[in-house]
CSV table of C-alpha atoms and ligand atoms in Angstrom, one decimal:
chain,number,residue,atom,x,y,z
K,51,MET,CA,144.0,100.0,78.8
K,52,ALA,CA,144.3,99.3,75.0
K,53,LYS,CA,143.8,102.5,73.1
K,54,LEU,CA,142.8,103.2,69.5
K,55,SER,CA,145.9,103.4,67.3
K,56,ILE,CA,146.7,105.4,64.2
K,57,ARG,CA,146.7,102.0,62.6
K,58,ASP,CA,142.9,101.8,63.3
K,59,LEU,CA,142.1,105.0,61.4
K,60,GLN,CA,141.1,105.5,57.8
K,61,LEU,CA,143.4,108.4,56.9
K,62,GLN,CA,143.1,108.7,53.1
K,63,GLY,CA,142.5,112.3,52.3
K,64,ARG,CA,142.0,113.2,55.9
K,65,ARG,CA,143.6,116.3,57.5
K,66,THR,CA,145.2,114.7,60.5
K,67,PHE,CA,146.3,116.7,63.5
K,68,VAL,CA,149.4,115.0,65.0
K,69,ARG,CA,150.5,116.2,68.4
K,70,VAL,CA,154.2,115.5,68.7
K,71,ASP,CA,157.0,116.4,71.1
K,72,PHE,CA,159.4,118.5,69.1
K,73,ASN,CA,160.7,120.2,72.2
K,74,VAL,CA,164.3,120.0,70.9
K,75,PRO,CA,167.4,121.9,72.1
K,76,ILE,CA,168.0,124.8,69.6
K,77,LYS,CA,171.1,127.1,69.9
K,78,ASN,CA,171.3,130.2,67.6
K,79,GLY,CA,168.7,128.7,65.3
K,80,VAL,CA,170.5,125.3,65.0
K,81,ILE,CA,169.0,122.1,66.4
K,82,THR,CA,171.7,120.5,68.5
K,83,ASP,CA,169.9,117.1,69.1
K,84,ASP,CA,167.1,115.9,66.7
K,85,THR,CA,166.3,112.6,68.6
K,86,ARG,CA,162.8,113.7,69.3
K,87,ILE,CA,162.1,114.6,65.7
K,88,ARG,CA,163.5,111.3,64.5
K,89,ALA,CA,161.4,109.5,67.1
K,90,THR,CA,158.1,110.7,65.4
K,91,LEU,CA,159.2,109.8,61.9
K,92,PRO,CA,157.5,106.3,61.8
K,93,THR,CA,154.1,107.9,62.8
K,94,LEU,CA,154.4,110.7,60.3
K,95,GLN,CA,155.6,108.4,57.5
K,96,PHE,CA,152.7,106.0,58.4
K,97,ALA,CA,150.2,108.9,58.1
K,98,LEU,CA,151.7,110.0,54.8
K,99,ASP,CA,151.7,106.5,53.3
K,100,ALA,CA,148.1,106.2,54.4
K,101,GLY,CA,147.2,109.2,52.3
K,102,ALA,CA,146.7,111.7,55.2
K,103,LEU,CA,147.6,115.3,55.2
K,104,PRO,CA,149.4,115.6,58.6
K,105,ILE,CA,149.1,118.8,60.6
K,106,VAL,CA,152.0,118.5,63.0
K,107,ALA,CA,151.9,120.5,66.3
K,108,SER,CA,154.2,120.8,69.3
K,109,HIS,CA,155.3,123.0,72.1
K,110,LEU,CA,158.9,124.2,72.3
K,111,GLY,CA,160.5,125.5,75.6
K,112,ARG,CA,158.7,127.9,77.9
K,113,PRO,CA,157.7,131.0,75.9
K,114,LYS,CA,155.2,131.7,78.7
K,115,GLY,CA,152.2,132.4,76.5
K,116,THR,CA,153.9,135.0,74.4
K,117,ARG,CA,155.1,135.1,70.8
K,118,ASN,CA,158.8,134.9,71.6
K,119,MET,CA,160.5,134.0,68.4
K,120,GLU,CA,163.4,132.5,70.3
K,121,TYR,CA,161.1,129.5,70.7
K,122,SER,CA,159.8,129.4,67.1
K,123,LEU,CA,159.5,125.9,65.6
K,124,GLY,CA,160.7,127.4,62.3
K,125,PRO,CA,164.1,125.6,62.4
K,126,VAL,CA,162.3,122.3,63.0
K,127,ALA,CA,160.3,122.6,59.7
K,128,ALA,CA,163.6,122.5,57.7
K,129,ARG,CA,165.0,119.6,59.6
K,130,LEU,CA,161.7,117.6,59.4
K,131,SER,CA,161.6,118.2,55.7
K,132,GLU,CA,165.1,116.8,55.3
K,133,LEU,CA,164.4,113.8,57.4
K,134,LEU,CA,161.1,112.9,55.7
K,135,ASN,CA,162.2,114.0,52.2
K,136,ARG,CA,158.9,115.9,51.8
K,137,LYS,CA,157.8,119.5,51.6
K,138,VAL,CA,157.0,120.9,55.1
K,139,ILE,CA,154.8,124.0,55.0
K,140,PHE,CA,155.4,126.0,58.1
K,141,ALA,CA,152.3,127.8,59.4
K,142,THR,CA,153.3,130.9,61.3
K,143,ASP,CA,150.5,130.4,63.8
K,144,CYS,CA,148.9,127.3,65.3
K,145,ILE,CA,145.3,128.6,64.9
K,146,GLY,CA,143.4,130.7,62.3
K,147,GLN,CA,144.0,131.7,58.7
K,148,PRO,CA,147.7,130.9,58.5
K,149,VAL,CA,146.8,127.2,59.3
K,150,ALA,CA,144.1,127.1,56.6
K,151,ASP,CA,146.6,128.6,54.1
K,152,ALA,CA,149.3,126.2,55.0
K,153,ILE,CA,146.9,123.2,54.6
K,154,GLU,CA,145.9,124.5,51.2
K,155,GLN,CA,149.5,124.8,50.1
K,156,ALA,CA,150.5,121.4,51.5
K,157,ARG,CA,147.6,119.8,49.6
K,158,LYS,CA,148.9,121.4,46.3
K,159,GLU,CA,152.5,120.4,47.0
K,160,ASN,CA,151.8,116.9,48.4
K,161,GLY,CA,153.5,117.9,51.7
K,162,LEU,CA,152.6,118.3,55.3
K,163,VAL,CA,152.0,121.2,57.7
K,164,LEU,CA,154.0,122.1,60.8
K,165,LEU,CA,152.3,124.6,63.1
K,166,GLU,CA,154.0,127.3,65.1
K,167,ASN,CA,154.7,126.7,68.8
K,168,LEU,CA,151.4,125.9,70.7
K,169,ARG,CA,152.7,127.6,73.8
K,170,PHE,CA,152.7,131.0,72.1
K,171,TYR,CA,149.2,131.0,73.5
K,172,PRO,CA,148.6,130.9,77.3
K,173,GLN,CA,145.4,129.1,76.5
K,174,GLU,CA,147.3,126.0,75.6
K,175,GLU,CA,148.5,125.2,79.1
K,176,LYS,CA,145.2,126.4,80.6
K,177,ASN,CA,143.4,123.8,78.5
K,178,ASP,CA,141.0,126.6,77.3
K,179,PRO,CA,137.9,125.2,75.6
K,180,GLU,CA,137.7,128.0,72.9
K,181,PHE,CA,141.3,127.6,72.0
K,182,SER,CA,140.9,123.8,71.9
K,183,LYS,CA,138.1,124.3,69.3
K,184,GLN,CA,140.3,126.6,67.2
K,185,LEU,CA,143.1,124.0,67.2
K,186,ALA,CA,140.6,121.3,66.2
K,187,GLN,CA,138.9,123.4,63.5
K,188,HIS,CA,141.1,122.5,60.5
K,189,ALA,CA,141.5,118.8,61.2
K,190,ASP,CA,139.4,115.7,60.5
K,191,GLU,CA,141.3,113.2,62.7
K,192,TYR,CA,143.5,113.5,65.9
K,193,VAL,CA,146.6,111.5,66.7
K,194,ASP,CA,148.7,112.0,69.8
K,195,ASP,CA,152.4,110.9,69.6
K,196,ALA,CA,153.6,113.1,72.4
K,197,PHE,CA,153.9,110.8,75.4
K,198,GLY,CA,156.3,113.3,77.1
K,199,ALA,CA,153.4,115.8,77.3
K,200,ALA,CA,150.6,113.2,78.2
K,201,HIS,CA,150.8,114.0,82.0
K,202,ARG,CA,149.6,117.6,81.4
K,203,ALA,CA,146.0,118.4,80.6
K,204,HIS,CA,146.8,121.0,78.0
K,205,ALA,CA,144.5,122.0,75.1
K,206,SER,CA,146.5,120.1,72.4
K,207,VAL,CA,146.6,116.8,74.4
K,208,GLU,CA,143.3,116.9,76.2
K,209,GLY,CA,140.8,119.7,75.4
K,210,MET,CA,140.8,119.4,71.6
K,211,THR,CA,140.4,115.6,71.6
K,212,HIS,CA,136.7,116.1,72.5
K,213,SER,CA,136.2,117.5,69.0
K,214,PHE,CA,137.0,114.1,67.4
K,215,ALA,CA,135.2,110.8,67.2
K,216,LYS,CA,138.3,108.7,67.3
K,217,PRO,CA,141.3,110.4,69.0
K,218,ALA,CA,144.1,107.8,68.6
K,219,ALA,CA,147.6,107.0,69.7
K,220,GLY,CA,150.6,107.5,67.3
K,221,LEU,CA,153.1,104.6,67.0
K,222,LEU,CA,155.4,106.1,69.6
K,223,MET,CA,152.6,106.6,72.1
K,224,GLU,CA,151.4,103.1,71.4
K,225,GLN,CA,154.8,101.7,72.3
K,226,GLU,CA,155.0,103.7,75.5
K,227,ILE,CA,151.6,102.5,76.6
K,228,LYS,CA,152.5,98.9,75.7
K,229,TYR,CA,155.8,98.7,77.5
K,230,LEU,CA,154.9,100.8,80.5
K,231,GLY,CA,151.5,99.2,80.7
K,232,HIS,CA,153.0,95.8,80.8
K,233,ALA,CA,155.4,96.7,83.6
K,234,LEU,CA,152.6,98.2,85.5
K,235,GLU,CA,150.1,95.4,85.1
K,236,SER,CA,151.9,92.1,84.8
K,237,PRO,CA,155.7,92.5,85.3
K,238,GLU,CA,158.0,89.4,85.3
K,239,ARG,CA,159.7,89.2,88.7
K,240,PRO,CA,161.9,90.1,90.4
K,241,PHE,CA,160.7,93.6,89.4
K,242,VAL,CA,163.3,96.3,90.4
K,243,ALA,CA,162.9,100.0,90.2
K,244,ILE,CA,165.9,102.4,90.3
K,245,LEU,CA,165.2,106.0,91.2
K,246,GLY,CA,167.9,108.7,91.3
K,247,GLY,CA,168.3,112.3,90.6
K,248,ALA,CA,168.1,115.4,92.7
K,249,LYS,CA,164.6,115.9,94.0
K,250,VAL,CA,162.7,113.6,96.3
K,251,SER,CA,159.7,115.8,96.1
K,252,ASP,CA,159.3,115.1,92.4
K,253,LYS,CA,159.3,111.4,92.9
K,254,LEU,CA,157.7,110.8,96.4
K,255,GLU,CA,154.2,110.0,95.1
K,256,VAL,CA,155.8,107.6,92.5
K,257,ILE,CA,157.9,105.9,95.2
K,258,GLU,CA,154.8,105.4,97.4
K,259,ASN,CA,152.8,103.9,94.5
K,260,MET,CA,155.6,101.8,93.3
K,261,LEU,CA,156.1,100.1,96.7
K,262,GLY,CA,152.9,98.2,95.9
K,263,LYS,CA,154.4,96.9,92.7
K,264,VAL,CA,158.1,96.2,92.9
K,265,ASP,CA,160.2,93.7,94.8
K,266,ARG,CA,163.2,95.9,95.2
K,267,LEU,CA,163.6,99.7,95.1
K,268,ILE,CA,167.1,101.0,94.6
K,269,ILE,CA,167.7,104.6,95.6
K,270,GLY,CA,170.6,106.7,94.4
K,271,GLY,CA,171.6,110.3,93.6
K,272,ALA,CA,170.9,113.2,95.9
K,273,MET,CA,167.6,111.6,96.8
K,274,ALA,CA,169.4,109.1,99.0
K,275,TYR,CA,170.5,111.8,101.5
K,276,THR,CA,167.0,112.6,102.6
K,277,PHE,CA,166.6,109.0,103.5
K,278,MET,CA,170.0,109.0,105.3
K,279,LYS,CA,169.1,112.0,107.3
K,280,SER,CA,165.8,110.4,108.3
K,281,ARG,CA,167.9,107.6,109.8
K,282,GLY,CA,170.3,109.8,111.7
K,283,ILE,CA,173.2,109.3,109.4
K,284,PRO,CA,175.5,112.3,108.9
K,285,THR,CA,175.0,113.9,105.5
K,286,GLY,CA,177.3,116.9,105.7
K,287,LYS,CA,176.4,119.4,103.0
K,288,SER,CA,174.7,116.9,100.7
K,289,LEU,CA,171.4,117.8,99.2
K,290,VAL,CA,168.7,117.0,101.7
K,291,GLU,CA,165.0,118.0,101.5
K,292,GLU,CA,164.4,118.8,105.1
K,293,ASP,CA,160.6,119.0,104.6
K,294,LYS,CA,160.6,115.5,103.2
K,295,ILE,CA,162.4,113.7,106.0
K,296,ASP,CA,159.2,112.5,107.5
K,297,ALA,CA,158.0,111.2,104.2
K,298,ALA,CA,161.2,109.3,103.8
K,299,LYS,CA,160.6,107.7,107.2
K,300,THR,CA,157.1,106.7,106.1
K,301,ILE,CA,158.4,105.2,102.9
K,302,SER,CA,161.1,103.2,104.7
K,303,ALA,CA,158.4,101.8,107.1
K,304,ASP,CA,156.0,101.1,104.2
K,305,ALA,CA,158.7,99.2,102.3
K,306,ALA,CA,159.5,97.1,105.4
K,307,ALA,CA,155.8,96.3,106.0
K,308,ARG,CA,155.3,95.2,102.4
K,309,GLY,CA,158.5,93.2,102.3
K,310,VAL,CA,160.0,95.4,99.6
K,311,GLU,CA,163.8,95.7,99.7
K,312,LEU,CA,164.6,99.4,99.9
K,313,ALA,CA,168.2,99.6,98.9
K,314,LEU,CA,170.3,102.7,99.9
K,315,PRO,CA,173.9,103.5,99.2
K,316,ILE,CA,176.5,102.0,101.7
K,317,ASP,CA,179.4,104.2,100.5
K,318,HIS,CA,179.7,107.4,98.5
K,319,VAL,CA,182.1,109.9,96.8
K,320,VAL,CA,182.3,113.1,98.8
K,321,THR,CA,183.8,116.4,97.7
K,322,THR,CA,184.0,120.0,98.8
K,323,ALA,CA,182.2,121.4,95.7
K,324,ILE,CA,180.3,120.3,92.6
K,325,SER,CA,183.3,121.0,90.4
K,326,ALA,CA,185.7,119.0,88.3
K,327,GLU,CA,188.6,120.6,90.1
K,328,ALA,CA,187.5,119.8,93.7
K,329,PRO,CA,189.3,117.1,95.6
K,330,TYR,CA,187.2,114.0,96.4
K,331,GLU,CA,187.4,110.6,98.2
K,332,VAL,CA,185.2,107.6,98.9
K,333,LEU,CA,183.8,107.2,102.4
K,334,ALA,CA,181.5,104.7,104.0
K,335,MET,CA,178.0,106.2,104.2
K,336,ASP,CA,178.0,106.5,108.0
K,337,ASP,CA,181.5,107.9,108.2
K,338,PRO,CA,181.3,111.2,110.2
K,339,SER,CA,184.5,112.5,108.6
K,340,ILE,CA,182.3,113.8,105.8
K,341,GLY,CA,182.3,117.0,107.9
K,342,ASP,CA,180.9,119.8,105.7
K,343,ARG,CA,181.5,118.1,102.4
K,344,MET,CA,178.8,116.7,100.2
K,345,GLY,CA,178.0,113.3,98.6
K,346,VAL,CA,178.0,113.4,94.8
K,347,ASP,CA,178.1,109.8,93.6
K,348,ILE,CA,177.5,106.2,94.9
K,349,GLY,CA,180.8,104.4,95.9
K,350,PRO,CA,182.3,101.1,94.6
K,351,LYS,CA,180.7,98.9,97.3
K,352,THR,CA,177.3,100.4,96.5
K,353,ILE,CA,177.8,99.8,92.8
K,354,GLU,CA,178.6,96.1,93.6
K,355,LYS,CA,175.6,95.8,95.8
K,356,TYR,CA,173.2,97.4,93.2
K,357,ALA,CA,174.6,95.3,90.4
K,358,ALA,CA,173.9,92.2,92.5
K,359,LEU,CA,170.3,93.4,93.1
K,360,LEU,CA,169.9,93.7,89.3
K,361,SER,CA,171.6,90.5,88.3
K,362,ASP,CA,168.5,88.2,88.6
K,363,ALA,CA,165.9,90.9,87.8
K,364,ARG,CA,163.4,90.3,85.0
K,365,THR,CA,161.8,93.7,84.9
K,366,VAL,CA,163.7,96.9,85.6
K,367,VAL,CA,162.6,100.5,85.5
K,368,TRP,CA,165.3,103.2,85.8
K,369,ASN,CA,164.8,106.9,86.2
K,370,GLY,CA,167.4,109.4,87.4
K,371,PRO,CA,171.2,109.4,87.7
K,372,MET,CA,173.1,108.0,90.7
K,373,GLY,CA,175.3,111.1,91.0
K,374,VAL,CA,176.4,114.3,89.5
K,375,PHE,CA,177.1,112.4,86.3
K,376,GLU,CA,177.7,115.7,84.3
K,377,ILE,CA,181.2,115.7,85.9
K,378,PRO,CA,183.2,112.7,84.7
K,379,ALA,CA,184.8,112.0,88.2
K,380,PHE,CA,181.3,111.7,89.7
K,381,ALA,CA,179.8,109.6,86.8
K,382,ASN,CA,181.1,106.2,87.8
K,383,GLY,CA,177.9,105.1,89.6
K,384,THR,CA,175.6,106.1,86.9
K,385,ASN,CA,177.7,104.5,84.2
K,386,ALA,CA,178.1,101.3,86.1
K,387,LEU,CA,174.4,101.2,86.6
K,388,ALA,CA,173.8,101.7,82.9
K,389,LYS,CA,175.9,98.7,82.3
K,390,ALA,CA,174.2,96.6,84.9
K,391,VAL,CA,170.8,97.5,83.5
K,392,ALA,CA,171.9,96.7,80.0
K,393,ALA,CA,173.0,93.2,81.2
K,394,VAL,CA,169.6,92.3,82.7
K,395,GLN,CA,167.9,89.4,81.0
K,396,GLY,CA,164.4,90.7,80.9
K,397,THR,CA,162.4,93.9,80.2
K,398,THR,CA,164.3,97.1,80.9
K,399,ILE,CA,162.8,100.5,80.7
K,400,VAL,CA,164.8,103.7,81.0
K,401,GLY,CA,163.2,107.1,81.3
K,402,GLY,CA,164.3,110.7,82.0
K,403,GLY,CA,166.7,112.8,79.9
K,404,ASP,CA,169.6,112.3,82.3
K,405,SER,CA,169.4,108.5,82.5
K,406,ILE,CA,169.0,108.3,78.7
K,407,SER,CA,172.0,110.4,78.1
K,408,ALA,CA,174.1,108.4,80.6
K,409,LEU,CA,172.9,105.2,78.8
K,410,LYS,CA,173.9,106.6,75.4
K,411,LYS,CA,177.3,107.8,76.7
K,412,SER,CA,178.0,104.3,78.0
K,413,GLY,CA,177.1,102.8,74.6
K,414,MET,CA,174.3,100.7,76.1
K,415,ALA,CA,171.3,102.4,74.6
K,416,ASP,CA,170.5,99.6,72.2
K,417,ARG,CA,170.7,97.0,74.9
K,418,VAL,CA,167.5,98.1,76.8
K,419,THR,CA,164.0,97.1,75.9
K,420,HIS,CA,162.4,100.5,75.9
K,421,ILE,CA,163.7,104.1,76.2
K,422,SER,CA,160.8,106.1,77.3
K,423,THR,CA,160.6,109.6,75.7
K,424,GLY,CA,158.8,111.1,78.6
K,425,GLY,CA,160.6,111.2,82.0
K,426,GLY,CA,157.9,112.7,84.1
K,427,ALA,CA,155.1,111.1,82.2
K,428,SER,CA,156.6,107.6,82.5
K,429,LEU,CA,157.1,108.0,86.2
K,430,GLU,CA,153.5,109.2,86.7
K,431,PHE,CA,152.2,106.4,84.6
K,432,LEU,CA,154.3,103.7,86.5
K,433,GLY,CA,153.1,105.2,89.7
K,434,GLY,CA,149.6,104.2,88.6
K,435,ARG,CA,148.4,107.7,87.8
K,436,THR,CA,145.9,108.2,84.9
K,437,LEU,CA,147.6,110.5,82.4
K,438,PRO,CA,145.1,113.1,80.9
K,439,GLY,CA,146.7,112.7,77.4
K,440,VAL,CA,146.3,108.9,77.5
K,441,ALA,CA,142.8,109.0,79.1
K,442,ALA,CA,141.7,111.3,76.3
K,443,LEU,CA,142.4,108.7,73.6
K,444,LYS,CA,139.5,106.4,72.6
K,445,ASP,CA,139.5,102.9,74.0
K,446,LYS,CA,139.8,100.0,71.5
T,650,AMP,P1,166.4,115.0,88.5
T,650,AMP,O1,166.1,116.2,87.6
T,650,AMP,O2,165.7,115.1,89.8
T,650,AMP,O3,166.3,113.7,87.8
T,650,AMP,O4,167.9,115.2,88.9
T,650,AMP,C1,168.9,115.1,87.9
T,650,AMP,C2,170.1,115.9,88.5
T,650,AMP,O5,170.5,115.3,89.8
T,650,AMP,C3,171.4,115.7,87.7
T,650,AMP,O6,171.7,117.0,87.1
T,650,AMP,C4,172.5,115.3,88.7
T,650,AMP,O7,173.6,116.1,88.6
T,650,AMP,C5,171.8,115.6,90.0
T,650,AMP,N1,172.3,114.8,91.1
T,650,AMP,C6,172.4,113.5,91.2
T,650,AMP,N2,173.0,113.1,92.3
T,650,AMP,C7,173.3,114.2,93.0
T,650,AMP,C8,174.0,114.5,94.2
T,650,AMP,N3,174.4,113.5,95.0
T,650,AMP,N4,174.1,115.7,94.6
T,650,AMP,C9,173.7,116.8,93.8
T,650,AMP,N5,173.1,116.6,92.6
T,650,AMP,C10,172.9,115.3,92.2
């Protein structure tokens, strides 16, 4: 499992391709949240201190393989330069002459290079071999610090690594592999996983794999309703994935057979519409008076039950909100869970944008062991899947 790290490379004078995740929200050319840029600073600073010339590359949004300037990484170059206090030369393309020119200039000005959006080329997501070679062409070393993209076999995370003798993990990637790898291989017990959010289909495979690893599995969010329906409990207009009802049944049976406690909500907040103005009330989960209303948060009794299931936990993995936490009236479950996770005496790992923002909102972000930058990637990793971007790195 141990992978070569940037710390194992000789970087003096080396042009070092660093794949990062700068997929930041940008509104009218202004970056509204630079967390992902800040997260890579230790790796970039390390490379600079070691005498490397970093060639930084990322995707941004979904330009669908076209040069759509709405998704240009240009604004990121300025922000990165401020944060690193170094000259950042922006290459207007991610391959070809503009890259060579930017490297030349960065060398003269003792700076680093940021490439334009990798996804301006459809070949990136297709993991095209020729494109991979073009990306690799200007670099001597390869470092991957984009854990959030590691579950996709794209040219910049998989294909191009074959052109290097020692593709290595950046410091952020190294942390992810360390904490998630530990939870996967030798977790302190009880090991509790909490899965929420809207879509069961996204998380089904993960749930199945995790049943073999955890002692308790807590389900919240809209995901709970597919399980409720599979048990004949009235769900009103709550989000149910009809084609996953059988899968939910199988998971329930598997959990029972393995002695894993599958915890489902016992009460919930129901409302007529997902809106801050809609009237709402708490009902027991099996109360048929839900009628044609929908469940949007776990209720107070469920919060109590889940907090108790977490109180003696030694390893916790949390991904996905317990309700429609974007609306304050339906955020109680998610906020309470953030507090319960923060109070755990042990290793706590939180992944997924929604859970992270809930954690930050509740002021608990510095109380967890590890905030995983990759929601989907961390779930796939914890489900025991080999991530192409991790597999591509050289073993120690
Ligand atoms: P996911 O992308 O699958 O992690 O889902 C996150 C989304 O699930 C958030 O935007 C929540 O508002 C939504 N969500 C959580 N619980 C519910 C629920 N009971 N009904 C509808 N949406 C929900």
